[in-house]
Each structure stands twice: as C-alpha cells, then as structure tokens.
Amino acid sequence: MSVLRFDNVSKRYSGGKDALSEVSFEVGAGEMLFITGHSGAGKSTLLRLIHLSERPSRGTVLFGNQNLMKVRGRRVALHRREVGVVFQDHRLLADRSVADNVGLPLVLRGERRDGIGKRVRSLLERVGLGDRANALPAQLSAGEQQRVGIARAIIAEPRLLVADEPTGNLDPTLSAEIMTLFESLPEHGTSVMIASHDLALVKRMKKRVLVLDHGRLLDDISPEDLAE
Ligand code: ADP
Ligand code: ADP
C-alpha cells in the first residue's frame, strides 16, 4: 500500500526558478527513506508539499488515496494530524515542560487529560527521556531536545513522519542515536522521510535514498544498491 505518491510534481516560488521539476516517486507503508542533495536542491520544498505549508505549481501529490490539491481550509489541519513534522531547530515551546510539549498535539485535538499523561509518559520512556518529563527544554542537551521534538511529532501516531535536517545541529554520536530512534518508527506503523545533506550518515543507514539535484530527482537508490 502506498502512503505517499508524487506524480510529475514541480514547484516554482513566485519570482524564482523551479525549486522542484517533474518529481515522481512513491513511499510504501512502513518504509524509511532519505532525501539528499546539495543546499538548494529542493529537499525542504519537497517536505513542505507533504505537510501543506506549500502547494505544487504542477503535478499531483497523493497521500494514501487522497489528492492533496483538494485538501483546503479546515481539512489542512486534519491532514497534518496524519503527518508528523520534525525540524532541525525542533521548535519547542520554551516555557512549557518536556511533557507538556510532547502532549500538545493531543491537547489541541481535545483528548482527555488523564489519557494524555499516560501516553506521554510511555513515549518519553521509549525515547529515553523518562526522567526529564518536568524539565524545561533549555535544561536539556541538544540531542535530548531533538528527541522531545521527535516525540511530539509521533505522539499522535502519524502515518508519515517528515524530518528536515533533524541531526543538523548534533555531533555524530547523537546523530546516530537519533537515527536509531527513527529506525524504530516503521515497526510502529509510521513511514519516515528524512532530508539530510550529511552523505556519510545517509550511507551508513543503508536505506532507500532519493537524490535531488537542482530540483530534479537524479536518483532513487534502493538499499540493495547501497550495500558495498
Ligand atoms: P534544500 O532544502 O535542498 O536546501 P530548498 O527546498 O530550501 O532546498 O530550496 C530549493 C530552491 O528553492 C532554492 O533555490 C531556494 O533558494 C528556493 N526557495 C526555497 N524556499 C523559497 C521561498 N520561500 N521563496 C523563494 N524561493 C525559495
Ligand atoms: P524549514 O525552514 O524547516 O524548511 P519553514 O520555516 O519553511 O521550515 O516552515 C515550515 C512550515 O511548516 C511553516 O510554514 C509552518 O507553518 C509549518 N509547520 C509548522 N509546524 C507544523 C506542524 N506541526 N505541522 C505541519 N506544518 C507545520
């Protein structure tokens, strides 16, 4: 079953050249893949088209069997419940505890408070932050902050997680820990797409890799092809 499909998708920002040109690919349920390419290649743009912070200029993006072109207005928020987003700078609320940050998506959709507390505690254990629930983000290390960002993105069990340079601010050891966490998501039913320009890291992971170059999909490399 396909979670996501791009059909000949192009994106041109007003006044610019094509940030994406005729990009086509498909992501299966439970798949994890990387998007790589030079700065300006179109990685962030591709992810923005998935969580609907941008719209394609041409072509079609299908999420499950839904054409995202037709998702407008209030339905955008409903769509975003199905797509977890992780940013390089994690964007945590500075004045809220770790537990409150992680539980926020559930609060926003009106879930019961006692149920939320339980789910948050269990997820914080899973991401190795069981003892940091009451800390403020500023009291955490960079790696811990990013794990909070990931926990917030997956608490509502999205069908797809998209991450834009999630290890951009982390050293290699912490990056590896974060990748281990991402790798555990498909077994929980969430497909994962990670944009990264860190080629060494991407190669080590031995997952499928989409290579963007000036907005074009230059290559779609399967894990088998990556094996040395
Ligand atoms: P990457 O994430 O691979 O660095 P981006 O998707 O951010 O690439 O950018 C792709 C191209 O689109 C670049 O040429 C960039 O300058 C341009 N671009 C990105 N965002 C905008 C924007 N909001 N307005 C205009 N041009 C943009
Ligand atoms: P980046 O610099 O990481 O590419 P941008 O600054 O382009 O990110 O912003 C990404 C977009 O994601 C913004 O338009 C923002 O409104 C949107 N956004 C922020 N949080 C979420 C979320 N939880 N789900 C979906 N979209 C989000």
PDB file of N, CA, C and O in Angstrom, residues 128-198:
ATOM      1  N   GLY A 128      13.849   7.486  25.730  1.00  0.00           N
ATOM      2  CA  GLY A 128      14.951   7.642  26.673  1.00  0.00           C
ATOM      3  C   GLY A 128      14.919   8.925  27.471  1.00  0.00           C
ATOM      4  O   GLY A 128      15.950   9.401  27.939  1.00  0.00           O
ATOM      5  N   LEU A 129      13.729   9.488  27.664  1.00  0.00           N
ATOM      6  CA  LEU A 129      13.611  10.750  28.413  1.00  0.00           C
ATOM      7  C   LEU A 129      12.661  10.605  29.597  1.00  0.00           C
ATOM      8  O   LEU A 129      12.078  11.594  30.052  1.00  0.00           O
ATOM      9  N   GLY A 130      12.535   9.381  30.083  1.00  0.00           N
ATOM     10  CA  GLY A 130      11.590   9.107  31.161  1.00  0.00           C
ATOM     11  C   GLY A 130      11.805   9.969  32.391  1.00  0.00           C
ATOM     12  O   GLY A 130      10.850  10.339  33.075  1.00  0.00           O
ATOM     13  N   ASP A 131      13.061  10.363  32.650  1.00  0.00           N
ATOM     14  CA  ASP A 131      13.350  11.131  33.865  1.00  0.00           C
ATOM     15  C   ASP A 131      13.410  12.639  33.594  1.00  0.00           C
ATOM     16  O   ASP A 131      13.815  13.408  34.456  1.00  0.00           O
ATOM     17  N   ARG A 132      13.030  13.080  32.386  1.00  0.00           N
ATOM     18  CA  ARG A 132      13.143  14.505  32.047  1.00  0.00           C
ATOM     19  C   ARG A 132      11.780  15.163  31.831  1.00  0.00           C
ATOM     20  O   ARG A 132      11.708  16.308  31.368  1.00  0.00           O
ATOM     21  N   ALA A 133      10.710  14.481  32.182  1.00  0.00           N
ATOM     22  CA  ALA A 133       9.356  14.947  31.875  1.00  0.00           C
ATOM     23  C   ALA A 133       9.080  16.361  32.376  1.00  0.00           C
ATOM     24  O   ALA A 133       8.401  17.147  31.708  1.00  0.00           O
ATOM     25  N   ASN A 134       9.606  16.715  33.542  1.00  0.00           N
ATOM     26  CA  ASN A 134       9.282  18.013  34.131  1.00  0.00           C
ATOM     27  C   ASN A 134      10.305  19.100  33.828  1.00  0.00           C
ATOM     28  O   ASN A 134      10.152  20.244  34.255  1.00  0.00           O
ATOM     29  N   ALA A 135      11.360  18.735  33.078  1.00  0.00           N
ATOM     30  CA  ALA A 135      12.386  19.730  32.733  1.00  0.00           C
ATOM     31  C   ALA A 135      11.845  20.704  31.696  1.00  0.00           C
ATOM     32  O   ALA A 135      10.885  20.398  30.978  1.00  0.00           O
ATOM     33  N   LEU A 136      12.459  21.891  31.628  1.00  0.00           N
ATOM     34  CA  LEU A 136      12.176  22.820  30.537  1.00  0.00           C
ATOM     35  C   LEU A 136      13.165  22.531  29.406  1.00  0.00           C
ATOM     36  O   LEU A 136      14.280  22.072  29.658  1.00  0.00           O
ATOM     37  N   PRO A 137      12.766  22.800  28.150  1.00  0.00           N
ATOM     38  CA  PRO A 137      13.652  22.496  27.018  1.00  0.00           C
ATOM     39  C   PRO A 137      15.079  23.024  27.202  1.00  0.00           C
ATOM     40  O   PRO A 137      16.043  22.331  26.875  1.00  0.00           O
ATOM     41  N   ALA A 138      15.226  24.257  27.745  1.00  0.00           N
ATOM     42  CA  ALA A 138      16.564  24.862  27.864  1.00  0.00           C
ATOM     43  C   ALA A 138      17.463  24.072  28.811  1.00  0.00           C
ATOM     44  O   ALA A 138      18.684  24.220  28.781  1.00  0.00           O
ATOM     45  N   GLN A 139      16.865  23.225  29.669  1.00  0.00           N
ATOM     46  CA  GLN A 139      17.665  22.444  30.608  1.00  0.00           C
ATOM     47  C   GLN A 139      18.180  21.145  29.983  1.00  0.00           C
ATOM     48  O   GLN A 139      18.889  20.386  30.627  1.00  0.00           O
ATOM     49  N   LEU A 140      17.802  20.894  28.734  1.00  0.00           N
ATOM     50  CA  LEU A 140      18.202  19.653  28.071  1.00  0.00           C
ATOM     51  C   LEU A 140      19.365  19.881  27.124  1.00  0.00           C
ATOM     52  O   LEU A 140      19.584  20.987  26.641  1.00  0.00           O
ATOM     53  N   SER A 141      20.096  18.799  26.829  1.00  0.00           N
ATOM     54  CA  SER A 141      21.130  18.859  25.793  1.00  0.00           C
ATOM     55  C   SER A 141      20.472  18.947  24.424  1.00  0.00           C
ATOM     56  O   SER A 141      19.271  18.683  24.278  1.00  0.00           O
ATOM     57  N   ALA A 142      21.278  19.269  23.399  1.00  0.00           N
ATOM     58  CA  ALA A 142      20.733  19.392  22.038  1.00  0.00           C
ATOM     59  C   ALA A 142      20.106  18.075  21.573  1.00  0.00           C
ATOM     60  O   ALA A 142      19.045  18.070  20.945  1.00  0.00           O
ATOM     61  N   GLY A 143      20.765  16.977  21.891  1.00  0.00           N
ATOM     62  CA  GLY A 143      20.234  15.670  21.475  1.00  0.00           C
ATOM     63  C   GLY A 143      18.922  15.352  22.165  1.00  0.00           C
ATOM     64  O   GLY A 143      17.993  14.810  21.554  1.00  0.00           O
ATOM     65  N   GLU A 144      18.845  15.699  23.460  1.00  0.00           N
ATOM     66  CA  GLU A 144      17.596  15.473  24.201  1.00  0.00           C
ATOM     67  C   GLU A 144      16.475  16.350  23.647  1.00  0.00           C
ATOM     68  O   GLU A 144      15.334  15.911  23.515  1.00  0.00           O
ATOM     69  N   GLN A 145      16.809  17.605  23.326  1.00  0.00           N
ATOM     70  CA  GLN A 145      15.786  18.495  22.767  1.00  0.00           C
ATOM     71  C   GLN A 145      15.238  17.919  21.458  1.00  0.00           C
ATOM     72  O   GLN A 145      14.035  17.951  21.220  1.00  0.00           O
ATOM     73  N   GLN A 146      16.134  17.372  20.637  1.00  0.00           N
ATOM     74  CA  GLN A 146      15.647  16.833  19.371  1.00  0.00           C
ATOM     75  C   GLN A 146      14.778  15.596  19.619  1.00  0.00           C
ATOM     76  O   GLN A 146      13.797  15.381  18.918  1.00  0.00           O
ATOM     77  N   ARG A 147      15.116  14.811  20.646  1.00  0.00           N
ATOM     78  CA  ARG A 147      14.255  13.658  20.953  1.00  0.00           C
ATOM     79  C   ARG A 147      12.865  14.112  21.414  1.00  0.00           C
ATOM     80  O   ARG A 147      11.867  13.453  21.130  1.00  0.00           O
ATOM     81  N   VAL A 148      12.810  15.230  22.118  1.00  0.00           N
ATOM     82  CA  VAL A 148      11.498  15.781  22.503  1.00  0.00           C
ATOM     83  C   VAL A 148      10.723  16.186  21.242  1.00  0.00           C
ATOM     84  O   VAL A 148       9.521  15.899  21.105  1.00  0.00           O
ATOM     85  N   GLY A 149      11.425  16.830  20.305  1.00  0.00           N
ATOM     86  CA  GLY A 149      10.781  17.236  19.040  1.00  0.00           C
ATOM     87  C   GLY A 149      10.221  16.033  18.298  1.00  0.00           C
ATOM     88  O   GLY A 149       9.127  16.090  17.723  1.00  0.00           O
ATOM     89  N   ILE A 150      10.968  14.946  18.303  1.00  0.00           N
ATOM     90  CA  ILE A 150      10.513  13.732  17.621  1.00  0.00           C
ATOM     91  C   ILE A 150       9.321  13.119  18.365  1.00  0.00           C
ATOM     92  O   ILE A 150       8.337  12.706  17.746  1.00  0.00           O
ATOM     93  N   ALA A 151       9.417  13.109  19.702  1.00  0.00           N
ATOM     94  CA  ALA A 151       8.309  12.550  20.488  1.00  0.00           C
ATOM     95  C   ALA A 151       7.020  13.333  20.214  1.00  0.00           C
ATOM     96  O   ALA A 151       5.945  12.757  20.030  1.00  0.00           O
ATOM     97  N   ARG A 152       7.130  14.665  20.145  1.00  0.00           N
ATOM     98  CA  ARG A 152       5.944  15.480  19.865  1.00  0.00           C
ATOM     99  C   ARG A 152       5.379  15.156  18.477  1.00  0.00           C
ATOM    100  O   ARG A 152       4.170  15.140  18.273  1.00  0.00           O
ATOM    101  N   ALA A 153       6.291  14.871  17.533  1.00  0.00           N
ATOM    102  CA  ALA A 153       5.842  14.590  16.163  1.00  0.00           C
ATOM    103  C   ALA A 153       5.181  13.222  16.030  1.00  0.00           C
ATOM    104  O   ALA A 153       4.416  13.003  15.094  1.00  0.00           O
ATOM    105  N   ILE A 154       5.494  12.294  16.942  1.00  0.00           N
ATOM    106  CA  ILE A 154       4.952  10.931  16.771  1.00  0.00           C
ATOM    107  C   ILE A 154       3.897  10.554  17.807  1.00  0.00           C
ATOM    108  O   ILE A 154       3.298   9.489  17.705  1.00  0.00           O
ATOM    109  N   ILE A 155       3.635  11.444  18.777  1.00  0.00           N
ATOM    110  CA  ILE A 155       2.716  11.088  19.869  1.00  0.00           C
ATOM    111  C   ILE A 155       1.338  10.696  19.327  1.00  0.00           C
ATOM    112  O   ILE A 155       0.659   9.821  19.867  1.00  0.00           O
ATOM    113  N   ALA A 156       0.907  11.345  18.243  1.00  0.00           N
ATOM    114  CA  ALA A 156      -0.427  11.078  17.711  1.00  0.00           C
ATOM    115  C   ALA A 156      -0.410   9.967  16.662  1.00  0.00           C
ATOM    116  O   ALA A 156      -1.385   9.790  15.935  1.00  0.00           O
ATOM    117  N   GLU A 157       0.709   9.245  16.584  1.00  0.00           N
ATOM    118  CA  GLU A 157       0.837   8.107  15.681  1.00  0.00           C
ATOM    119  C   GLU A 157       0.489   8.454  14.232  1.00  0.00           C
ATOM    120  O   GLU A 157      -0.436   7.896  13.644  1.00  0.00           O
ATOM    121  N   PRO A 158       1.255   9.394  13.649  1.00  0.00           N
ATOM    122  CA  PRO A 158       1.003   9.788  12.260  1.00  0.00           C
ATOM    123  C   PRO A 158       1.336   8.640  11.308  1.00  0.00           C
ATOM    124  O   PRO A 158       2.127   7.763  11.651  1.00  0.00           O
ATOM    125  N   ARG A 159       0.734   8.676  10.126  1.00  0.00           N
ATOM    126  CA  ARG A 159       1.057   7.661   9.122  1.00  0.00           C
ATOM    127  C   ARG A 159       2.431   7.897   8.529  1.00  0.00           C
ATOM    128  O   ARG A 159       3.093   6.991   8.048  1.00  0.00           O
ATOM    129  N   LEU A 160       2.846   9.191   8.532  1.00  0.00           N
ATOM    130  CA  LEU A 160       4.132   9.550   7.929  1.00  0.00           C
ATOM    131  C   LEU A 160       4.817  10.579   8.811  1.00  0.00           C
ATOM    132  O   LEU A 160       4.170  11.502   9.316  1.00  0.00           O
ATOM    133  N   LEU A 161       6.119  10.405   9.014  1.00  0.00           N
ATOM    134  CA  LEU A 161       6.917  11.406   9.708  1.00  0.00           C
ATOM    135  C   LEU A 161       7.878  12.025   8.701  1.00  0.00           C
ATOM    136  O   LEU A 161       8.577  11.294   7.995  1.00  0.00           O
ATOM    137  N   VAL A 162       7.905  13.359   8.596  1.00  0.00           N
ATOM    138  CA  VAL A 162       8.892  14.017   7.745  1.00  0.00           C
ATOM    139  C   VAL A 162       9.831  14.837   8.630  1.00  0.00           C
ATOM    140  O   VAL A 162       9.384  15.519   9.551  1.00  0.00           O
ATOM    141  N   ALA A 163      11.123  14.706   8.387  1.00  0.00           N
ATOM    142  CA  ALA A 163      12.115  15.389   9.215  1.00  0.00           C
ATOM    143  C   ALA A 163      13.075  16.142   8.311  1.00  0.00           C
ATOM    144  O   ALA A 163      13.630  15.589   7.373  1.00  0.00           O
ATOM    145  N   ASP A 164      13.242  17.443   8.582  1.00  0.00           N
ATOM    146  CA  ASP A 164      14.105  18.297   7.765  1.00  0.00           C
ATOM    147  C   ASP A 164      15.418  18.541   8.497  1.00  0.00           C
ATOM    148  O   ASP A 164      15.450  19.286   9.473  1.00  0.00           O
ATOM    149  N   GLU A 165      16.493  17.910   8.047  1.00  0.00           N
ATOM    150  CA  GLU A 165      17.825  18.019   8.672  1.00  0.00           C
ATOM    151  C   GLU A 165      17.743  17.831  10.194  1.00  0.00           C
ATOM    152  O   GLU A 165      18.232  18.667  10.957  1.00  0.00           O
ATOM    153  N   PRO A 166      17.177  16.732  10.647  1.00  0.00           N
ATOM    154  CA  PRO A 166      16.937  16.573  12.089  1.00  0.00           C
ATOM    155  C   PRO A 166      18.212  16.440  12.914  1.00  0.00           C
ATOM    156  O   PRO A 166      18.180  16.615  14.126  1.00  0.00           O
ATOM    157  N   THR A 167      19.347  16.125  12.257  1.00  0.00           N
ATOM    158  CA  THR A 167      20.583  15.984  13.020  1.00  0.00           C
ATOM    159  C   THR A 167      21.571  17.096  12.674  1.00  0.00           C
ATOM    160  O   THR A 167      22.753  17.013  13.000  1.00  0.00           O
ATOM    161  N   GLY A 168      21.068  18.150  12.027  1.00  0.00           N
ATOM    162  CA  GLY A 168      21.937  19.225  11.561  1.00  0.00           C
ATOM    163  C   GLY A 168      22.752  19.894  12.656  1.00  0.00           C
ATOM    164  O   GLY A 168      23.841  20.397  12.398  1.00  0.00           O
ATOM    165  N   ASN A 169      22.224  19.899  13.868  1.00  0.00           N
ATOM    166  CA  ASN A 169      22.940  20.567  14.964  1.00  0.00           C
ATOM    167  C   ASN A 169      23.604  19.581  15.924  1.00  0.00           C
ATOM    168  O   ASN A 169      24.037  19.976  16.996  1.00  0.00           O
ATOM    169  N   LEU A 170      23.671  18.300  15.549  1.00  0.00           N
ATOM    170  CA  LEU A 170      24.140  17.287  16.503  1.00  0.00           C
ATOM    171  C   LEU A 170      25.470  16.678  16.067  1.00  0.00           C
ATOM    172  O   LEU A 170      25.757  16.576  14.874  1.00  0.00           O
ATOM    173  N   ASP A 171      26.271  16.249  17.056  1.00  0.00           N
ATOM    174  CA  ASP A 171      27.528  15.584  16.714  1.00  0.00           C
ATOM    175  C   ASP A 171      27.217  14.148  16.252  1.00  0.00           C
ATOM    176  O   ASP A 171      26.098  13.670  16.400  1.00  0.00           O
ATOM    177  N   PRO A 172      28.223  13.460  15.680  1.00  0.00           N
ATOM    178  CA  PRO A 172      27.964  12.135  15.086  1.00  0.00           C
ATOM    179  C   PRO A 172      27.358  11.118  16.044  1.00  0.00           C
ATOM    180  O   PRO A 172      26.485  10.335  15.650  1.00  0.00           O
ATOM    181  N   THR A 173      27.778  11.128  17.301  1.00  0.00           N
ATOM    182  CA  THR A 173      27.251  10.146  18.255  1.00  0.00           C
ATOM    183  C   THR A 173      25.765  10.389  18.499  1.00  0.00           C
ATOM    184  O   THR A 173      24.949   9.462  18.450  1.00  0.00           O
ATOM    185  N   LEU A 174      25.405  11.660  18.736  1.00  0.00           N
ATOM    186  CA  LEU A 174      23.997  11.982  18.980  1.00  0.00           C
ATOM    187  C   LEU A 174      23.175  11.752  17.715  1.00  0.00           C
ATOM    188  O   LEU A 174      22.028  11.277  17.787  1.00  0.00           O
ATOM    189  N   SER A 175      23.749  12.060  16.548  1.00  0.00           N
ATOM    190  CA  SER A 175      23.042  11.817  15.290  1.00  0.00           C
ATOM    191  C   SER A 175      22.690  10.339  15.170  1.00  0.00           C
ATOM    192  O   SER A 175      21.580   9.986  14.768  1.00  0.00           O
ATOM    193  N   ALA A 176      23.649   9.481  15.519  1.00  0.00           N
ATOM    194  CA  ALA A 176      23.418   8.037  15.422  1.00  0.00           C
ATOM    195  C   ALA A 176      22.282   7.616  16.352  1.00  0.00           C
ATOM    196  O   ALA A 176      21.436   6.790  15.982  1.00  0.00           O
ATOM    197  N   GLU A 177      22.237   8.200  17.555  1.00  0.00           N
ATOM    198  CA  GLU A 177      21.151   7.870  18.499  1.00  0.00           C
ATOM    199  C   GLU A 177      19.793   8.276  17.919  1.00  0.00           C
ATOM    200  O   GLU A 177      18.810   7.536  18.027  1.00  0.00           O
ATOM    201  N   ILE A 178      19.754   9.468  17.333  1.00  0.00           N
ATOM    202  CA  ILE A 178      18.502   9.948  16.751  1.00  0.00           C
ATOM    203  C   ILE A 178      18.065   9.034  15.604  1.00  0.00           C
ATOM    204  O   ILE A 178      16.883   8.702  15.456  1.00  0.00           O
ATOM    205  N   MET A 179      19.043   8.592  14.795  1.00  0.00           N
ATOM    206  CA  MET A 179      18.717   7.707  13.668  1.00  0.00           C
ATOM    207  C   MET A 179      18.161   6.374  14.161  1.00  0.00           C
ATOM    208  O   MET A 179      17.251   5.805  13.549  1.00  0.00           O
ATOM    209  N   THR A 180      18.700   5.873  15.265  1.00  0.00           N
ATOM    210  CA  THR A 180      18.191   4.619  15.840  1.00  0.00           C
ATOM    211  C   THR A 180      16.724   4.793  16.232  1.00  0.00           C
ATOM    212  O   THR A 180      15.897   3.901  16.019  1.00  0.00           O
ATOM    213  N   LEU A 181      16.422   5.966  16.771  1.00  0.00           N
ATOM    214  CA  LEU A 181      15.036   6.251  17.134  1.00  0.00           C
ATOM    215  C   LEU A 181      14.143   6.275  15.885  1.00  0.00           C
ATOM    216  O   LEU A 181      13.080   5.640  15.854  1.00  0.00           O
ATOM    217  N   PHE A 182      14.588   6.960  14.827  1.00  0.00           N
ATOM    218  CA  PHE A 182      13.808   6.984  13.582  1.00  0.00           C
ATOM    219  C   PHE A 182      13.603   5.565  13.038  1.00  0.00           C
ATOM    220  O   PHE A 182      12.526   5.228  12.557  1.00  0.00           O
ATOM    221  N   GLU A 183      14.661   4.752  13.121  1.00  0.00           N
ATOM    222  CA  GLU A 183      14.582   3.397  12.570  1.00  0.00           C
ATOM    223  C   GLU A 183      13.539   2.543  13.273  1.00  0.00           C
ATOM    224  O   GLU A 183      13.052   1.564  12.705  1.00  0.00           O
ATOM    225  N   SER A 184      13.205   2.900  14.521  1.00  0.00           N
ATOM    226  CA  SER A 184      12.235   2.098  15.276  1.00  0.00           C
ATOM    227  C   SER A 184      10.795   2.448  14.888  1.00  0.00           C
ATOM    228  O   SER A 184       9.865   1.742  15.267  1.00  0.00           O
ATOM    229  N   LEU A 185      10.605   3.539  14.129  1.00  0.00           N
ATOM    230  CA  LEU A 185       9.231   4.004  13.875  1.00  0.00           C
ATOM    231  C   LEU A 185       8.450   3.115  12.916  1.00  0.00           C
ATOM    232  O   LEU A 185       7.269   2.846  13.153  1.00  0.00           O
ATOM    233  N   PRO A 186       9.068   2.651  11.809  1.00  0.00           N
ATOM    234  CA  PRO A 186       8.280   1.828  10.883  1.00  0.00           C
ATOM    235  C   PRO A 186       7.631   0.621  11.547  1.00  0.00           C
ATOM    236  O   PRO A 186       6.508   0.254  11.190  1.00  0.00           O
ATOM    237  N   GLU A 187       8.287   0.031  12.540  1.00  0.00           N
ATOM    238  CA  GLU A 187       7.657  -1.122  13.189  1.00  0.00           C
ATOM    239  C   GLU A 187       6.434  -0.716  14.005  1.00  0.00           C
ATOM    240  O   GLU A 187       5.610  -1.545  14.371  1.00  0.00           O
ATOM    241  N   HIS A 188       6.319   0.589  14.285  1.00  0.00           N
ATOM    242  CA  HIS A 188       5.108   1.097  14.948  1.00  0.00           C
ATOM    243  C   HIS A 188       4.101   1.616  13.929  1.00  0.00           C
ATOM    244  O   HIS A 188       3.137   2.296  14.287  1.00  0.00           O
ATOM    245  N   GLY A 189       4.380   1.400  12.631  1.00  0.00           N
ATOM    246  CA  GLY A 189       3.405   1.728  11.593  1.00  0.00           C
ATOM    247  C   GLY A 189       3.569   3.089  10.948  1.00  0.00           C
ATOM    248  O   GLY A 189       2.731   3.496  10.158  1.00  0.00           O
ATOM    249  N   THR A 190       4.634   3.820  11.286  1.00  0.00           N
ATOM    250  CA  THR A 190       4.849   5.150  10.715  1.00  0.00           C
ATOM    251  C   THR A 190       5.959   5.097   9.664  1.00  0.00           C
ATOM    252  O   THR A 190       7.060   4.650   9.961  1.00  0.00           O
ATOM    253  N   SER A 191       5.669   5.553   8.443  1.00  0.00           N
ATOM    254  CA  SER A 191       6.707   5.692   7.429  1.00  0.00           C
ATOM    255  C   SER A 191       7.527   6.937   7.747  1.00  0.00           C
ATOM    256  O   SER A 191       7.017   7.878   8.362  1.00  0.00           O
ATOM    257  N   VAL A 192       8.790   6.957   7.320  1.00  0.00           N
ATOM    258  CA  VAL A 192       9.696   8.027   7.720  1.00  0.00           C
ATOM    259  C   VAL A 192      10.458   8.562   6.511  1.00  0.00           C
ATOM    260  O   VAL A 192      11.040   7.792   5.750  1.00  0.00           O
ATOM    261  N   MET A 193      10.428   9.903   6.334  1.00  0.00           N
ATOM    262  CA  MET A 193      11.226  10.556   5.285  1.00  0.00           C
ATOM    263  C   MET A 193      12.119  11.597   5.927  1.00  0.00           C
ATOM    264  O   MET A 193      11.630  12.507   6.609  1.00  0.00           O
ATOM    265  N   ILE A 194      13.424  11.477   5.707  1.00  0.00           N
ATOM    266  CA  ILE A 194      14.385  12.362   6.356  1.00  0.00           C
ATOM    267  C   ILE A 194      15.210  13.098   5.308  1.00  0.00           C
ATOM    268  O   ILE A 194      15.882  12.460   4.491  1.00  0.00           O
ATOM    269  N   ALA A 195      15.142  14.429   5.310  1.00  0.00           N
ATOM    270  CA  ALA A 195      16.008  15.225   4.437  1.00  0.00           C
ATOM    271  C   ALA A 195      17.324  15.465   5.152  1.00  0.00           C
ATOM    272  O   ALA A 195      17.339  15.880   6.319  1.00  0.00           O
ATOM    273  N   SER A 196      18.422  15.168   4.474  1.00  0.00           N
ATOM    274  CA  SER A 196      19.732  15.372   5.087  1.00  0.00           C
ATOM    275  C   SER A 196      20.783  15.597   4.011  1.00  0.00           C
ATOM    276  O   SER A 196      20.762  14.938   2.976  1.00  0.00           O
ATOM    277  N   HIS A 197      21.704  16.542   4.251  1.00  0.00           N
ATOM    278  CA  HIS A 197      22.805  16.707   3.299  1.00  0.00           C
ATOM    279  C   HIS A 197      24.050  15.983   3.804  1.00  0.00           C
ATOM    280  O   HIS A 197      25.101  16.059   3.198  1.00  0.00           O
ATOM    281  N   ASP A 198      23.911  15.253   4.936  1.00  0.00           N
ATOM    282  CA  ASP A 198      25.041  14.524   5.533  1.00  0.00           C
ATOM    283  C   ASP A 198      25.181  13.164   4.849  1.00  0.00           C
ATOM    284  O   ASP A 198      24.618  12.160   5.281  1.00  0.00           O
TER     285      ASP A 198
END
